[in-house]
Short mmCIF file of C-alpha atoms in Angstrom, two decimals:
data_model
loop_
_atom_site.label_atom_id
_atom_site.label_comp_id
_atom_site.label_asym_id
_atom_site.label_seq_id
_atom_site.Cartn_x
_atom_site.Cartn_y
_atom_site.Cartn_z
CA MET A 185 -101.46 33.00 -43.39
CA LYS A 186 -99.21 35.78 -42.07
CA ARG A 187 -101.34 37.19 -38.85
CA ARG A 188 -102.37 41.10 -39.30
CA ILE A 189 -103.61 42.97 -36.27
CA ILE A 190 -104.88 45.83 -36.01
CA ASP A 191 -105.47 47.02 -32.41
CA PHE A 192 -108.78 49.25 -32.54
CA HIS A 193 -108.87 51.12 -28.80
CA THR A 194 -105.63 52.61 -28.00
CA HIS A 195 -104.37 55.72 -26.25
CA LEU A 196 -101.74 58.13 -26.93
CA GLY A 197 -101.44 61.33 -24.00
CA ASP A 198 -103.22 61.97 -20.63
CA ILE A 199 -107.07 60.96 -21.41
CA PHE A 200 -108.02 61.44 -17.75
CA HIS A 201 -106.81 65.75 -17.82
CA GLU A 202 -105.21 68.46 -19.53
CA ASN A 203 -100.98 67.11 -18.72
CA LYS A 204 -99.33 68.33 -22.81
CA ASN A 205 -96.91 66.46 -24.52
CA ILE A 206 -97.18 63.00 -22.76
CA ALA A 207 -97.66 61.46 -26.08
CA PHE A 208 -94.25 62.65 -26.88
CA LYS A 209 -92.01 62.43 -23.75
CA ARG A 210 -89.78 58.82 -23.06
CA PRO A 211 -91.26 58.45 -20.32
CA GLY A 212 -89.87 59.99 -17.12
CA ILE A 213 -91.56 58.38 -14.09
CA VAL A 214 -90.99 55.01 -11.75
CA PRO A 215 -94.08 53.25 -12.87
CA HIS A 216 -95.72 51.59 -10.37
CA GLU A 217 -95.33 48.29 -9.31
CA ASP A 218 -94.85 49.02 -5.39
CA GLY A 219 -98.25 48.33 -4.84
CA PHE A 220 -101.31 45.45 -6.41
CA ASP A 221 -102.73 46.26 -9.70
CA PRO A 222 -106.33 45.64 -10.58
CA PHE A 223 -104.60 45.45 -14.52
CA LYS A 224 -101.66 43.55 -14.69
CA ASP A 225 -104.41 41.61 -11.92
CA LEU A 226 -106.91 40.94 -14.86
CA GLU A 227 -104.41 40.25 -17.22
CA GLU A 228 -103.25 37.37 -15.45
CA SER A 229 -106.42 35.96 -14.75
CA GLY A 230 -106.69 35.61 -18.45
CA PHE A 231 -109.95 38.31 -18.38
CA THR A 232 -112.04 36.55 -15.88
CA ARG A 233 -111.94 38.05 -12.87
CA PRO A 234 -114.07 41.73 -12.96
CA LEU A 235 -112.11 44.83 -13.10
CA ILE A 236 -115.18 47.56 -12.30
CA VAL A 237 -115.78 46.41 -8.35
CA PRO A 238 -118.03 48.43 -6.52
CA ASP A 239 -115.29 48.89 -3.25
CA GLN A 240 -114.59 51.89 -3.21
CA THR A 241 -111.10 51.89 -2.21
CA ALA A 242 -110.97 48.69 -5.02
CA GLN A 243 -111.41 52.02 -7.14
CA ASN A 244 -109.21 53.89 -6.24
CA VAL A 245 -106.23 51.20 -6.58
CA LEU A 246 -107.40 50.81 -9.99
CA ILE A 247 -107.36 54.73 -10.66
CA ASP A 248 -103.81 55.37 -9.35
CA ALA A 249 -102.87 52.39 -11.35
CA GLY A 250 -104.63 53.49 -14.41
CA GLN A 251 -103.23 56.89 -14.19
CA TYR A 252 -99.45 55.44 -13.37
CA ARG A 253 -99.83 54.11 -17.06
CA ILE A 254 -100.81 56.24 -19.03
CA TRP A 255 -97.39 58.11 -17.18
CA ASP A 256 -95.33 55.96 -17.97
CA ARG A 257 -97.09 54.10 -21.56
CA ALA A 258 -99.30 55.97 -23.02
CA ASN A 259 -96.46 57.38 -25.83
CA ILE A 260 -95.24 56.97 -29.09
CA TYR A 261 -91.94 54.76 -27.63
CA THR A 262 -93.90 52.43 -25.29
CA THR A 263 -96.46 51.83 -27.39
CA GLY A 264 -94.14 52.04 -30.58
CA GLU A 265 -92.08 48.81 -28.03
CA MET A 266 -95.41 47.40 -27.90
CA MET A 267 -96.48 46.96 -31.37
CA ASP A 268 -92.63 45.61 -32.01
CA ARG A 269 -93.05 43.24 -29.63
CA CYS A 270 -96.44 41.93 -30.42
CA GLY A 271 -96.50 42.03 -34.40
CA VAL A 272 -98.77 44.67 -34.30
CA ASN A 273 -99.60 46.36 -37.25
CA TYR A 274 -101.76 49.03 -36.69
CA VAL A 275 -103.62 51.20 -33.53
CA VAL A 276 -106.93 53.50 -33.53
CA SER A 277 -105.73 56.14 -31.91
CA LEU A 278 -108.65 57.34 -29.41
CA PRO A 279 -107.99 61.19 -28.11
CA ILE A 280 -110.46 62.77 -25.91
CA MET A 281 -111.31 65.77 -25.71
CA PRO A 282 -110.05 68.49 -23.73
CA ASN A 283 -107.31 66.36 -22.37
CA THR A 284 -105.81 64.44 -25.56
CA SER A 285 -106.25 66.18 -29.55
CA PHE A 286 -107.24 64.63 -32.87
CA GLU A 287 -103.72 66.49 -33.41
CA GLU A 288 -101.75 64.83 -31.34
CA ALA A 289 -102.62 61.53 -33.08
CA LEU A 290 -102.38 62.73 -36.34
CA ALA A 291 -99.06 63.84 -35.18
CA ALA A 292 -97.92 60.07 -34.41
CA SER A 293 -99.30 59.10 -37.72
CA LYS A 294 -96.75 61.42 -39.49
CA LEU A 295 -93.99 60.03 -37.36
CA ASP A 296 -95.79 56.71 -37.52
CA SER A 297 -97.36 55.89 -39.68
CA ARG A 298 -99.31 51.86 -38.14
CA TYR A 299 -101.33 54.41 -36.23
CA ILE A 300 -104.39 55.26 -37.42
CA PRO A 301 -106.02 58.56 -36.40
CA PHE A 302 -109.53 60.05 -34.95
CA THR A 303 -111.22 62.42 -34.39
CA CYS A 304 -113.37 63.95 -30.91
CA PRO A 305 -115.70 66.79 -30.61
CA ASP A 306 -114.09 69.53 -28.33
CA PHE A 307 -117.66 70.59 -26.69
CA ASP A 308 -116.06 73.62 -25.49
CA LEU A 309 -117.03 75.05 -28.50
CA PRO A 310 -119.98 76.81 -30.38
CA ASP A 311 -121.41 73.76 -32.87
CA ASP A 312 -121.31 75.21 -35.89
CA GLU A 313 -116.83 75.35 -34.99
CA MET A 314 -116.98 72.47 -33.11
CA MET A 315 -118.83 70.85 -37.03
CA GLU A 316 -116.36 72.99 -38.86
CA LYS A 317 -112.58 71.35 -36.71
CA LEU A 318 -114.13 68.32 -37.41
CA LYS A 319 -114.65 68.67 -41.10
CA ARG A 320 -111.15 69.53 -41.26
CA ASP A 321 -109.97 66.76 -39.78
CA ILE A 322 -111.94 64.43 -41.81
CA ALA A 323 -109.52 66.53 -44.50
CA MET A 324 -106.51 66.25 -42.40
CA GLY A 325 -107.44 62.59 -42.12
CA ALA A 326 -109.23 61.44 -39.64
CA LYS A 327 -110.61 57.85 -39.58
CA GLY A 328 -113.60 57.73 -36.99
CA LEU A 329 -115.18 59.84 -34.18
CA LYS A 330 -114.32 59.07 -31.14
CA ILE A 331 -116.64 60.18 -27.77
CA HIS A 332 -116.19 59.76 -24.64
CA PRO A 333 -119.37 59.92 -22.48
CA ILE A 334 -118.12 60.08 -18.73
CA ILE A 335 -114.86 61.75 -19.50
CA GLN A 336 -115.98 64.64 -21.76
CA ASN A 337 -119.57 64.65 -19.40
CA ILE A 338 -122.09 64.38 -22.51
CA GLU A 339 -124.59 62.03 -22.84
CA ILE A 340 -124.24 60.05 -26.33
CA THR A 341 -128.21 60.68 -27.92
CA ASP A 342 -127.48 64.45 -27.06
CA LYS A 343 -128.16 66.97 -29.65
CA ARG A 344 -124.42 68.01 -29.65
CA CYS A 345 -123.47 64.35 -30.48
CA GLU A 346 -125.52 64.07 -32.54
CA ARG A 347 -124.85 66.67 -35.71
CA PRO A 348 -121.31 65.24 -35.50
CA ILE A 349 -122.67 60.94 -35.57
CA LYS A 350 -124.34 62.11 -38.48
CA LEU A 351 -121.30 64.03 -40.22
CA PHE A 352 -119.06 60.54 -40.14
CA GLY A 353 -121.67 58.23 -39.84
CA GLU A 354 -123.80 59.60 -43.22
CA LEU A 355 -119.85 59.18 -44.97
CA GLY A 356 -119.54 55.57 -43.42
CA LEU A 357 -116.63 56.11 -41.08
CA PRO A 358 -116.94 54.98 -37.78
CA ILE A 359 -118.10 55.89 -34.51
CA THR A 360 -117.07 54.44 -31.28
CA TYR A 361 -117.73 55.32 -27.57
CA HIS A 362 -117.31 54.47 -24.26
CA CYS A 363 -119.40 51.73 -23.22
CA GLY A 364 -119.23 51.10 -19.08
CA VAL A 365 -120.43 52.23 -15.86
CA ASN A 366 -116.80 53.75 -14.52
CA ASP A 367 -115.38 56.55 -12.18
CA TYR A 368 -111.93 57.90 -13.00
CA TYR A 369 -110.95 60.32 -10.21
CA LYS A 370 -111.32 59.20 -6.38
CA PRO A 371 -113.71 61.17 -4.29
CA ASP A 372 -111.45 64.87 -4.07
CA SER A 373 -110.16 65.12 -7.29
CA PRO A 374 -111.92 68.24 -8.93
CA TYR A 375 -112.65 66.57 -11.93
CA LEU A 376 -115.19 63.61 -10.10
CA ALA A 377 -117.58 66.65 -10.09
CA MET A 378 -117.57 67.43 -14.04
CA THR A 379 -118.22 63.58 -15.07
CA ASN A 380 -121.63 60.89 -14.42
CA LEU A 381 -121.45 57.82 -14.42
CA ASN A 382 -124.65 56.71 -15.58
CA TYR A 383 -123.91 58.13 -19.01
CA GLY A 384 -121.54 54.73 -19.52
CA THR A 385 -125.29 53.01 -19.17
CA LEU A 386 -126.13 50.50 -22.34
CA ASP A 387 -129.34 52.48 -22.66
CA TYR A 388 -128.04 54.67 -24.86
CA THR A 389 -127.04 52.92 -26.87
CA PHE A 390 -130.11 51.10 -27.32
CA GLU A 391 -131.53 54.78 -27.83
CA LEU A 392 -128.85 55.76 -30.45
CA LEU A 393 -128.86 52.78 -32.49
CA LYS A 394 -132.46 53.30 -32.61
CA LYS A 395 -132.58 57.42 -34.43
CA PHE A 396 -129.41 55.85 -36.38
CA PRO A 397 -129.41 51.84 -37.44
CA ASP A 398 -127.71 52.53 -40.68
CA TYR A 399 -124.48 53.67 -38.93
CA ILE A 400 -121.34 52.14 -38.61
CA ILE A 401 -121.54 52.15 -34.45
CA VAL A 402 -118.43 50.09 -31.96
CA PRO A 403 -119.39 50.56 -28.13
CA ALA A 404 -116.33 50.66 -27.07
CA HIS A 405 -115.44 47.62 -23.92
CA GLY A 406 -118.17 44.82 -26.06
CA GLY A 407 -120.89 47.18 -24.57
CA GLY A 408 -118.92 47.57 -21.12
CA SER A 409 -116.88 46.18 -18.22
CA CYS A 410 -118.75 44.85 -15.81
CA GLY A 411 -121.24 42.13 -16.69
CA GLY A 412 -123.80 41.27 -19.19
CA GLU A 413 -123.15 43.46 -21.74
CA LEU A 414 -122.46 41.63 -24.50
CA GLU A 415 -125.97 39.43 -24.22
CA ALA A 416 -127.70 42.10 -23.89
CA LEU A 417 -126.60 45.11 -26.33
CA SER A 418 -126.79 41.06 -28.78
CA ALA A 419 -130.33 40.96 -27.87
CA GLU A 420 -130.78 44.27 -29.25
CA VAL A 421 -129.36 44.03 -31.92
CA LYS A 422 -131.01 41.16 -32.71
CA LYS A 423 -134.33 42.39 -32.28
CA HIS A 424 -134.55 45.48 -34.48
CA ASP A 425 -131.60 43.00 -37.35
CA TYR A 426 -129.36 46.39 -37.46
CA LYS A 427 -126.91 45.12 -39.36
CA ASN A 428 -123.00 48.01 -38.97
CA VAL A 429 -123.35 47.13 -34.80
CA TYR A 430 -119.43 45.93 -34.47
CA VAL A 431 -117.70 44.81 -31.29
CA GLU A 432 -113.94 45.01 -29.58
CA THR A 433 -113.05 43.34 -26.77
CA SER A 434 -111.28 44.98 -24.73
CA HIS A 435 -110.36 43.30 -20.97
CA ARG A 436 -112.18 40.41 -21.84
CA GLY A 437 -111.16 36.90 -22.15
CA ALA A 438 -111.27 33.87 -24.40
CA ALA A 439 -114.38 33.09 -22.95
CA ASP A 440 -115.84 36.57 -23.90
CA ILE A 441 -114.23 36.34 -27.06
CA THR A 442 -116.08 32.80 -27.77
CA LYS A 443 -119.22 34.05 -26.94
CA ALA A 444 -118.82 37.20 -28.86
CA VAL A 445 -118.46 35.62 -32.34
CA GLU A 446 -121.07 34.10 -31.31
CA LEU A 447 -123.78 36.83 -30.40
CA PHE A 448 -122.75 39.10 -33.19
CA GLY A 449 -120.78 36.65 -36.12
CA GLU A 450 -117.25 36.55 -36.90
CA ASP A 451 -118.10 39.48 -39.11
CA ARG A 452 -118.36 41.78 -36.71
CA VAL A 453 -115.91 41.29 -33.72
CA MET A 454 -112.15 43.23 -33.44
CA TYR A 455 -109.34 43.57 -31.32
CA ALA A 456 -109.02 45.64 -28.64
CA THR A 457 -106.68 46.18 -25.87
CA ASP A 458 -107.81 49.59 -24.19
CA TRP A 459 -103.40 50.77 -24.55
CA PRO A 460 -101.79 51.87 -22.26
CA PHE A 461 -104.65 49.56 -19.89
CA ASP A 462 -104.34 46.11 -21.10
CA THR A 463 -100.82 45.00 -22.09
CA CYS A 464 -101.62 43.14 -25.91
CA ASP A 465 -99.52 40.08 -24.35
CA CYS A 466 -102.44 38.73 -22.93
CA ASN A 467 -105.12 39.43 -24.82
CA ILE A 468 -102.94 37.65 -28.11
CA ARG A 469 -102.83 34.21 -26.38
CA CYS A 470 -106.66 34.98 -25.10
CA ALA A 471 -107.47 34.96 -29.12
CA GLU A 472 -105.87 32.50 -29.70
CA GLU A 473 -107.45 30.07 -27.01
CA ALA A 474 -110.51 30.72 -28.40
CA LEU A 475 -110.20 31.22 -32.36
CA GLY A 476 -106.78 29.04 -33.00
CA SER A 477 -108.46 26.42 -34.38
CA ASP A 478 -109.77 28.60 -37.19
CA PRO A 479 -107.14 30.71 -38.84
CA VAL A 480 -109.86 32.60 -41.31
CA ALA A 481 -111.47 33.48 -38.51
CA MET A 482 -108.97 34.85 -36.46
CA ASP A 483 -107.39 36.89 -39.44
CA LYS A 484 -111.53 37.66 -38.86
CA TYR A 485 -110.59 38.74 -35.22
CA PHE A 486 -106.89 39.95 -35.89
CA TYR A 487 -107.80 42.72 -38.83
CA LYS A 488 -109.81 42.03 -41.44
CA ASN A 489 -113.32 43.12 -39.66
CA ALA A 490 -111.24 46.95 -38.57
CA ALA A 491 -109.39 47.80 -41.81
CA ARG A 492 -112.95 47.68 -43.86
CA ILE A 493 -114.93 49.12 -41.47
CA LEU A 494 -111.53 51.71 -41.98
CA HIS A 495 -111.95 51.70 -45.46
CA MET A 496 -108.26 50.25 -45.91
CA GLU A 497 -107.15 48.90 -49.16
CA GLU A 498 -105.47 45.78 -48.67
CA PHE A 499 -108.32 43.37 -46.06
#
């Protein structure tokens, strides 16, 4: 069976700040190689070490490393090189308003058909304008909805999220959003005051699933990257028999991929990297270690499960 890969979680552009056009410029900054890179360390460990730690100094290093990865890799040129090197057929491009937009993801898809554009609500608009914009995005090719509760400073269960979620849910389009209690800005950043870390907790997901039990919901990072989220999310899904909850395994190694398949079943677990924060090579090796003896499960994980909820003809 020829390997096919859809990366369900990638980013173009500076998702943390309103630095425009980064997605379409060749990187012109020296990579952050002069110090400790927690993302590189995590990959080299096979994703067995924690990425999120409570120590503020370590968190500052992580924030800096993430920003350098954005500047150096979150563009169509470096992303394309990654896809070529790793044999990735498609990447789901997830914008985060107001910093990156559907229009950027759509433009990338016009330049390279391997990009699958999602859209994101613009909460700076009045509700009716926001909804009209999302409907236009769907008409232009948006394949799903992305919300980032921390960066956008909004609870996923907030009433302003409800109308976009209903719009996509009723159309059978996937809804994904950040899960995990982690920060993106150092204490001296003016952006920090515009975020709330607690919006990344799983409690919001549990409320969301009760409200919309039939929609295709994909809590990012398997529910979070702090420890125990996979198990907690699985327990809630099984308790209420939610049939359309999927998980993606960005920042997770072989043991967690195996665990996710055991907890959710091989039809609801998907490959993802959160590119440019993971660099794909290690993620693929971890999947091979976890699923390599079962080519059918491997194809579901790498491709078929994502293709199904994205309504791709060739799944």
